[in-house]
Amino acid sequence: MAYRKTAAEVRRLEAARERLVECATQVVAEVGWAQASVTAVADAAGIAAGSVYQHFPSKAALAVEVFRRAASREVDVLAEVLRSTDGSPVQRLARGVQVFARRALENRGLAHALLAAPAEPSVGAERLDFRRRYHALFAEVVREGIDAGLLPRQDGQVTAAALTGAVGEVLVDPLGAGRTPAPDPEDLLAELTALALRCAGARPESPP
Amino acid sequence: MAYRKTAAEVRRLEAARERLVECATQVVAEVGWAQASVTAVADAAGIAAGSVYQHFPSKAALAVEVFRRAASREVDVLAEVLRSTDGSPVQRLARGVQVFARRALENRGLAHALLAAPAEPSVGAERLDFRRRYHALFAEVVREGIDAGLLPRQDGQVTAAALTGAVGEVLVDPLGAGRTPAPDPEDLLAELTALALRCAGARPESPP
DNA sequence: GAATGAAGTGAACCACTGTTCAGAGCATCA
DNA sequence: TGATGCTCTGAACAGTGGTTCACTTCATTC
């Protein structure tokens, strides 16, 4: 006889899948892609290794899903800040960098996974796309700044790439753990913001 | 009876080791760490897989040696430029960035391997050290620039990290191959130099 | 030229992981 | 409640790639 899944059943399945993705994300944030074996992820989610394949056709597919979700969250947040309608392009740029950096500092493991941790090729490809989206967002604001006469003429794409690279590099080292006294996060943020503005060529604020 | 290696024999051995390292470097530059299996490297050097273990205790040891050599070459070149005695700190910084970038563009595969390509943990650790050395060099010049009143007050370490990150990010994308029309290298270099100077806060050159 | 010992070989070994699959456990339907 | 079909399990399987080792090859010594 036709066997039809009940609504509750479907919900339960989706919840299981959801839980799997969340646990996988956590594992990846904690130990990196390389150490996040199917077994480790399944254990974290409290299911058997084989059950992973009920939800995803392969480990790579799960990894990509994990990356996409986390990356999209970040891109969305950044987009919201950069495209907000209040403040000059330069002010938005500053806020964007701060948000980018603050979020990374608040979830270092995840930031490291998104930005730098060694990963299998499929995730690597996803990461390239992630970076492109970041570039596009920053490039947009830089362009607005140029058009508004607030920033000097420059290749927005290059500046945008530099901004993500700069912030990433500054963050990743502290992220990777080992660093002398560990600089105060707020100082780091202020320093980064100033750096980003110089990078884009914004004039130092004139006194009020 | 005591068996003593003749001088020629010793030389031959060292040459073989040398050749192995060079071939491995080339393989890595061409296909990345992940694809550079012991077999592939041995094939490239024209020896059997097992013979690799005459020269190195493990694949990781060989990989580290490959990385160290290439990285040291780059660090040395950069150090020479940045520490040269002619030109202001700002001018040296500009030249340093150009040299860094130009060398990367001239050997994209190797640059990618050094800066970004996924690698086993032992190489990853080496890469952190490599980056630290870059940071230290840039930080030194930035500090000189500040002391000379040419650059605004700033955290040299952060700026230095940003410079390597920025240059790396800008280069790695083009490096990774896929990019629309592929920007002219000279334009890219000019753009990068300008960006680096802004990044450090150097005033735009006043007219002559 | 025979004895000796190191370098070099490459097939076999082994550890590690992603993936499969036959069966157990349950929910659904008649 | 029994029949059916789905989910879940976890041990077995398979591909990969680093490492080993019995053996060959070749240089050295007497």
PDB file of N, CA and C in Angstrom, chain B residues 25-90:
ATOM      1  N   THR B  25      59.531  20.661  -5.458  1.00  0.00           N
ATOM      2  CA  THR B  25      59.085  22.050  -5.481  1.00  0.00           C
ATOM      3  C   THR B  25      58.293  22.338  -6.752  1.00  0.00           C
ATOM      4  N   GLN B  26      58.843  21.824  -7.849  1.00  0.00           N
ATOM      5  CA  GLN B  26      58.164  22.061  -9.126  1.00  0.00           C
ATOM      6  C   GLN B  26      56.794  21.387  -9.148  1.00  0.00           C
ATOM      7  N   VAL B  27      56.755  20.156  -8.686  1.00  0.00           N
ATOM      8  CA  VAL B  27      55.482  19.437  -8.654  1.00  0.00           C
ATOM      9  C   VAL B  27      54.467  20.201  -7.799  1.00  0.00           C
ATOM     10  N   VAL B  28      54.922  20.631  -6.641  1.00  0.00           N
ATOM     11  CA  VAL B  28      54.024  21.361  -5.750  1.00  0.00           C
ATOM     12  C   VAL B  28      53.527  22.639  -6.411  1.00  0.00           C
ATOM     13  N   ALA B  29      54.435  23.335  -7.075  1.00  0.00           N
ATOM     14  CA  ALA B  29      54.044  24.574  -7.743  1.00  0.00           C
ATOM     15  C   ALA B  29      53.025  24.297  -8.840  1.00  0.00           C
ATOM     16  N   GLU B  30      53.136  23.131  -9.441  1.00  0.00           N
ATOM     17  CA  GLU B  30      52.235  22.822 -10.555  1.00  0.00           C
ATOM     18  C   GLU B  30      50.880  22.283 -10.119  1.00  0.00           C
ATOM     19  N   VAL B  31      50.896  21.407  -9.143  1.00  0.00           N
ATOM     20  CA  VAL B  31      49.643  20.733  -8.791  1.00  0.00           C
ATOM     21  C   VAL B  31      49.184  20.961  -7.357  1.00  0.00           C
ATOM     22  N   GLY B  32      49.994  21.685  -6.579  1.00  0.00           N
ATOM     23  CA  GLY B  32      49.599  21.932  -5.197  1.00  0.00           C
ATOM     24  C   GLY B  32      50.015  20.801  -4.271  1.00  0.00           C
ATOM     25  N   TRP B  33      49.926  21.078  -2.980  1.00  0.00           N
ATOM     26  CA  TRP B  33      50.372  20.098  -1.989  1.00  0.00           C
ATOM     27  C   TRP B  33      49.518  18.840  -2.018  1.00  0.00           C
ATOM     28  N   ALA B  34      48.251  19.047  -2.133  1.00  0.00           N
ATOM     29  CA  ALA B  34      47.330  17.922  -2.005  1.00  0.00           C
ATOM     30  C   ALA B  34      47.596  16.847  -3.053  1.00  0.00           C
ATOM     31  N   GLN B  35      47.935  17.274  -4.259  1.00  0.00           N
ATOM     32  CA  GLN B  35      48.134  16.328  -5.348  1.00  0.00           C
ATOM     33  C   GLN B  35      49.571  15.833  -5.442  1.00  0.00           C
ATOM     34  N   ALA B  36      50.424  16.413  -4.638  1.00  0.00           N
ATOM     35  CA  ALA B  36      51.838  16.041  -4.745  1.00  0.00           C
ATOM     36  C   ALA B  36      52.115  14.800  -3.904  1.00  0.00           C
ATOM     37  N   SER B  37      51.712  13.654  -4.408  1.00  0.00           N
ATOM     38  CA  SER B  37      51.934  12.408  -3.676  1.00  0.00           C
ATOM     39  C   SER B  37      53.398  12.015  -3.760  1.00  0.00           C
ATOM     40  N   VAL B  38      53.803  11.144  -2.875  1.00  0.00           N
ATOM     41  CA  VAL B  38      55.178  10.659  -2.892  1.00  0.00           C
ATOM     42  C   VAL B  38      55.497  10.060  -4.253  1.00  0.00           C
ATOM     43  N   THR B  39      54.561   9.305  -4.774  1.00  0.00           N
ATOM     44  CA  THR B  39      54.774   8.686  -6.085  1.00  0.00           C
ATOM     45  C   THR B  39      54.985   9.749  -7.164  1.00  0.00           C
ATOM     46  N   ALA B  40      54.132  10.757  -7.166  1.00  0.00           N
ATOM     47  CA  ALA B  40      54.244  11.800  -8.185  1.00  0.00           C
ATOM     48  C   ALA B  40      55.595  12.493  -8.104  1.00  0.00           C
ATOM     49  N   VAL B  41      55.988  12.828  -6.888  1.00  0.00           N
ATOM     50  CA  VAL B  41      57.259  13.518  -6.698  1.00  0.00           C
ATOM     51  C   VAL B  41      58.424  12.622  -7.114  1.00  0.00           C
ATOM     52  N   ALA B  42      58.368  11.372  -6.684  1.00  0.00           N
ATOM     53  CA  ALA B  42      59.448  10.439  -7.034  1.00  0.00           C
ATOM     54  C   ALA B  42      59.523  10.273  -8.553  1.00  0.00           C
ATOM     55  N   ASP B  43      58.379  10.120  -9.174  1.00  0.00           N
ATOM     56  CA  ASP B  43      58.354  10.004 -10.637  1.00  0.00           C
ATOM     57  C   ASP B  43      59.031  11.207 -11.280  1.00  0.00           C
ATOM     58  N   ALA B  44      58.663  12.388 -10.802  1.00  0.00           N
ATOM     59  CA  ALA B  44      59.214  13.610 -11.377  1.00  0.00           C
ATOM     60  C   ALA B  44      60.731  13.630 -11.246  1.00  0.00           C
ATOM     61  N   ALA B  45      61.216  13.084 -10.137  1.00  0.00           N
ATOM     62  CA  ALA B  45      62.667  13.088  -9.915  1.00  0.00           C
ATOM     63  C   ALA B  45      63.329  11.881 -10.562  1.00  0.00           C
ATOM     64  N   GLY B  46      62.512  11.009 -11.136  1.00  0.00           N
ATOM     65  CA  GLY B  46      63.070   9.849 -11.816  1.00  0.00           C
ATOM     66  C   GLY B  46      63.602   8.784 -10.875  1.00  0.00           C
ATOM     67  N   ILE B  47      63.041   8.712  -9.676  1.00  0.00           N
ATOM     68  CA  ILE B  47      63.462   7.665  -8.738  1.00  0.00           C
ATOM     69  C   ILE B  47      62.236   6.896  -8.262  1.00  0.00           C
ATOM     70  N   ALA B  48      62.455   5.838  -7.538  1.00  0.00           N
ATOM     71  CA  ALA B  48      61.343   5.046  -7.025  1.00  0.00           C
ATOM     72  C   ALA B  48      60.792   5.674  -5.755  1.00  0.00           C
ATOM     73  N   ALA B  49      59.551   5.384  -5.486  1.00  0.00           N
ATOM     74  CA  ALA B  49      58.907   5.964  -4.309  1.00  0.00           C
ATOM     75  C   ALA B  49      59.709   5.670  -3.044  1.00  0.00           C
ATOM     76  N   GLY B  50      60.139   4.445  -2.942  1.00  0.00           N
ATOM     77  CA  GLY B  50      60.878   4.053  -1.746  1.00  0.00           C
ATOM     78  C   GLY B  50      62.152   4.855  -1.543  1.00  0.00           C
ATOM     79  N   SER B  51      62.750   5.300  -2.624  1.00  0.00           N
ATOM     80  CA  SER B  51      64.035   6.000  -2.523  1.00  0.00           C
ATOM     81  C   SER B  51      63.895   7.360  -1.850  1.00  0.00           C
ATOM     82  N   VAL B  52      62.705   7.900  -1.885  1.00  0.00           N
ATOM     83  CA  VAL B  52      62.489   9.176  -1.211  1.00  0.00           C
ATOM     84  C   VAL B  52      62.911   9.045   0.252  1.00  0.00           C
ATOM     85  N   TYR B  53      62.688   7.856   0.800  1.00  0.00           N
ATOM     86  CA  TYR B  53      62.956   7.648   2.224  1.00  0.00           C
ATOM     87  C   TYR B  53      64.430   7.441   2.518  1.00  0.00           C
ATOM     88  N   GLN B  54      65.255   7.492   1.492  1.00  0.00           N
ATOM     89  CA  GLN B  54      66.700   7.519   1.696  1.00  0.00           C
ATOM     90  C   GLN B  54      67.116   8.922   2.111  1.00  0.00           C
ATOM     91  N   HIS B  55      66.325   9.880   1.701  1.00  0.00           N
ATOM     92  CA  HIS B  55      66.714  11.270   1.917  1.00  0.00           C
ATOM     93  C   HIS B  55      65.894  11.957   2.990  1.00  0.00           C
ATOM     94  N   PHE B  56      64.663  11.516   3.149  1.00  0.00           N
ATOM     95  CA  PHE B  56      63.798  12.133   4.147  1.00  0.00           C
ATOM     96  C   PHE B  56      63.054  11.055   4.932  1.00  0.00           C
ATOM     97  N   PRO B  57      62.881  11.277   6.215  1.00  0.00           N
ATOM     98  CA  PRO B  57      62.231  10.267   7.046  1.00  0.00           C
ATOM     99  C   PRO B  57      60.738  10.127   6.768  1.00  0.00           C
ATOM    100  N   SER B  58      60.161  11.122   6.157  1.00  0.00           N
ATOM    101  CA  SER B  58      58.720  11.064   5.885  1.00  0.00           C
ATOM    102  C   SER B  58      58.363  12.067   4.810  1.00  0.00           C
ATOM    103  N   LYS B  59      57.186  11.920   4.287  1.00  0.00           N
ATOM    104  CA  LYS B  59      56.728  12.867   3.284  1.00  0.00           C
ATOM    105  C   LYS B  59      56.638  14.273   3.887  1.00  0.00           C
ATOM    106  N   ALA B  60      56.174  14.330   5.112  1.00  0.00           N
ATOM    107  CA  ALA B  60      56.032  15.623   5.767  1.00  0.00           C
ATOM    108  C   ALA B  60      57.372  16.342   5.830  1.00  0.00           C
ATOM    109  N   ALA B  61      58.417  15.601   6.154  1.00  0.00           N
ATOM    110  CA  ALA B  61      59.744  16.224   6.259  1.00  0.00           C
ATOM    111  C   ALA B  61      60.168  16.802   4.915  1.00  0.00           C
ATOM    112  N   LEU B  62      59.910  16.066   3.866  1.00  0.00           N
ATOM    113  CA  LEU B  62      60.236  16.578   2.533  1.00  0.00           C
ATOM    114  C   LEU B  62      59.422  17.833   2.235  1.00  0.00           C
ATOM    115  N   ALA B  63      58.151  17.774   2.547  1.00  0.00           N
ATOM    116  CA  ALA B  63      57.283  18.926   2.283  1.00  0.00           C
ATOM    117  C   ALA B  63      57.779  20.157   3.034  1.00  0.00           C
ATOM    118  N   VAL B  64      58.152  19.950   4.280  1.00  0.00           N
ATOM    119  CA  VAL B  64      58.643  21.074   5.079  1.00  0.00           C
ATOM    120  C   VAL B  64      59.908  21.651   4.460  1.00  0.00           C
ATOM    121  N   GLU B  65      60.790  20.771   4.037  1.00  0.00           N
ATOM    122  CA  GLU B  65      62.027  21.246   3.413  1.00  0.00           C
ATOM    123  C   GLU B  65      61.711  22.066   2.160  1.00  0.00           C
ATOM    124  N   VAL B  66      60.811  21.555   1.355  1.00  0.00           N
ATOM    125  CA  VAL B  66      60.418  22.269   0.137  1.00  0.00           C
ATOM    126  C   VAL B  66      59.880  23.646   0.495  1.00  0.00           C
ATOM    127  N   PHE B  67      58.997  23.673   1.453  1.00  0.00           N
ATOM    128  CA  PHE B  67      58.397  24.953   1.836  1.00  0.00           C
ATOM    129  C   PHE B  67      59.460  25.913   2.359  1.00  0.00           C
ATOM    130  N   ARG B  68      60.296  25.406   3.265  1.00  0.00           N
ATOM    131  CA  ARG B  68      61.299  26.272   3.887  1.00  0.00           C
ATOM    132  C   ARG B  68      62.212  26.903   2.862  1.00  0.00           C
ATOM    133  N   ARG B  69      62.673  26.104   1.936  1.00  0.00           N
ATOM    134  CA  ARG B  69      63.585  26.655   0.937  1.00  0.00           C
ATOM    135  C   ARG B  69      62.929  27.780   0.163  1.00  0.00           C
ATOM    136  N   ALA B  70      61.752  27.474  -0.370  1.00  0.00           N
ATOM    137  CA  ALA B  70      61.085  28.477  -1.195  1.00  0.00           C
ATOM    138  C   ALA B  70      60.757  29.705  -0.361  1.00  0.00           C
ATOM    139  N   ALA B  71      60.267  29.487   0.835  1.00  0.00           N
ATOM    140  CA  ALA B  71      59.882  30.610   1.684  1.00  0.00           C
ATOM    141  C   ALA B  71      61.097  31.457   2.040  1.00  0.00           C
ATOM    142  N   SER B  72      62.174  30.793   2.372  1.00  0.00           N
ATOM    143  CA  SER B  72      63.368  31.540   2.763  1.00  0.00           C
ATOM    144  C   SER B  72      63.867  32.417   1.621  1.00  0.00           C
ATOM    145  N   ARG B  73      63.836  31.848   0.425  1.00  0.00           N
ATOM    146  CA  ARG B  73      64.244  32.660  -0.728  1.00  0.00           C
ATOM    147  C   ARG B  73      63.436  33.946  -0.763  1.00  0.00           C
ATOM    148  N   GLU B  74      62.122  33.813  -0.626  1.00  0.00           N
ATOM    149  CA  GLU B  74      61.255  34.995  -0.711  1.00  0.00           C
ATOM    150  C   GLU B  74      61.536  35.967   0.422  1.00  0.00           C
ATOM    151  N   VAL B  75      61.645  35.436   1.615  1.00  0.00           N
ATOM    152  CA  VAL B  75      61.907  36.311   2.760  1.00  0.00           C
ATOM    153  C   VAL B  75      63.227  37.052   2.584  1.00  0.00           C
ATOM    154  N   ASP B  76      64.229  36.331   2.116  1.00  0.00           N
ATOM    155  CA  ASP B  76      65.531  36.968   1.934  1.00  0.00           C
ATOM    156  C   ASP B  76      65.463  38.113   0.935  1.00  0.00           C
ATOM    157  N   VAL B  77      64.798  37.846  -0.171  1.00  0.00           N
ATOM    158  CA  VAL B  77      64.693  38.888  -1.197  1.00  0.00           C
ATOM    159  C   VAL B  77      63.970  40.111  -0.633  1.00  0.00           C
ATOM    160  N   LEU B  78      62.871  39.843   0.045  1.00  0.00           N
ATOM    161  CA  LEU B  78      62.099  40.958   0.596  1.00  0.00           C
ATOM    162  C   LEU B  78      62.927  41.721   1.630  1.00  0.00           C
ATOM    163  N   ALA B  79      63.626  40.972   2.459  1.00  0.00           N
ATOM    164  CA  ALA B  79      64.447  41.618   3.495  1.00  0.00           C
ATOM    165  C   ALA B  79      65.478  42.531   2.854  1.00  0.00           C
ATOM    166  N   GLU B  80      66.089  42.032   1.802  1.00  0.00           N
ATOM    167  CA  GLU B  80      67.124  42.835   1.156  1.00  0.00           C
ATOM    168  C   GLU B  80      66.552  44.161   0.664  1.00  0.00           C
ATOM    169  N   VAL B  81      65.386  44.095   0.060  1.00  0.00           N
ATOM    170  CA  VAL B  81      64.781  45.318  -0.459  1.00  0.00           C
ATOM    171  C   VAL B  81      64.358  46.252   0.677  1.00  0.00           C
ATOM    172  N   LEU B  82      63.684  45.696   1.663  1.00  0.00           N
ATOM    173  CA  LEU B  82      63.139  46.539   2.730  1.00  0.00           C
ATOM    174  C   LEU B  82      64.247  47.148   3.597  1.00  0.00           C
ATOM    175  N   ARG B  83      65.342  46.422   3.742  1.00  0.00           N
ATOM    176  CA  ARG B  83      66.409  46.903   4.616  1.00  0.00           C
ATOM    177  C   ARG B  83      67.497  47.636   3.860  1.00  0.00           C
ATOM    178  N   SER B  84      67.306  47.752   2.573  1.00  0.00           N
ATOM    179  CA  SER B  84      68.303  48.470   1.785  1.00  0.00           C
ATOM    180  C   SER B  84      68.485  49.863   2.386  1.00  0.00           C
ATOM    181  N   THR B  85      69.639  50.450   2.132  1.00  0.00           N
ATOM    182  CA  THR B  85      69.879  51.746   2.778  1.00  0.00           C
ATOM    183  C   THR B  85      69.485  52.926   1.916  1.00  0.00           C
ATOM    184  N   ASP B  86      69.133  52.685   0.662  1.00  0.00           N
ATOM    185  CA  ASP B  86      68.787  53.877  -0.124  1.00  0.00           C
ATOM    186  C   ASP B  86      67.279  54.057  -0.268  1.00  0.00           C
ATOM    187  N   GLY B  87      66.869  55.271  -0.101  1.00  0.00           N
ATOM    188  CA  GLY B  87      65.444  55.576  -0.179  1.00  0.00           C
ATOM    189  C   GLY B  87      64.824  55.694   1.192  1.00  0.00           C
ATOM    190  N   SER B  88      63.746  56.459   1.278  1.00  0.00           N
ATOM    191  CA  SER B  88      63.045  56.621   2.547  1.00  0.00           C
ATOM    192  C   SER B  88      62.324  55.323   2.872  1.00  0.00           C
ATOM    193  N   PRO B  89      61.941  55.158   4.125  1.00  0.00           N
ATOM    194  CA  PRO B  89      61.164  53.970   4.490  1.00  0.00           C
ATOM    195  C   PRO B  89      59.942  53.789   3.596  1.00  0.00           C
ATOM    196  N   VAL B  90      59.316  54.887   3.256  1.00  0.00           N
ATOM    197  CA  VAL B  90      58.119  54.780   2.417  1.00  0.00           C
ATOM    198  C   VAL B  90      58.476  54.269   1.025  1.00  0.00           C
TER     199      VAL B  90
END
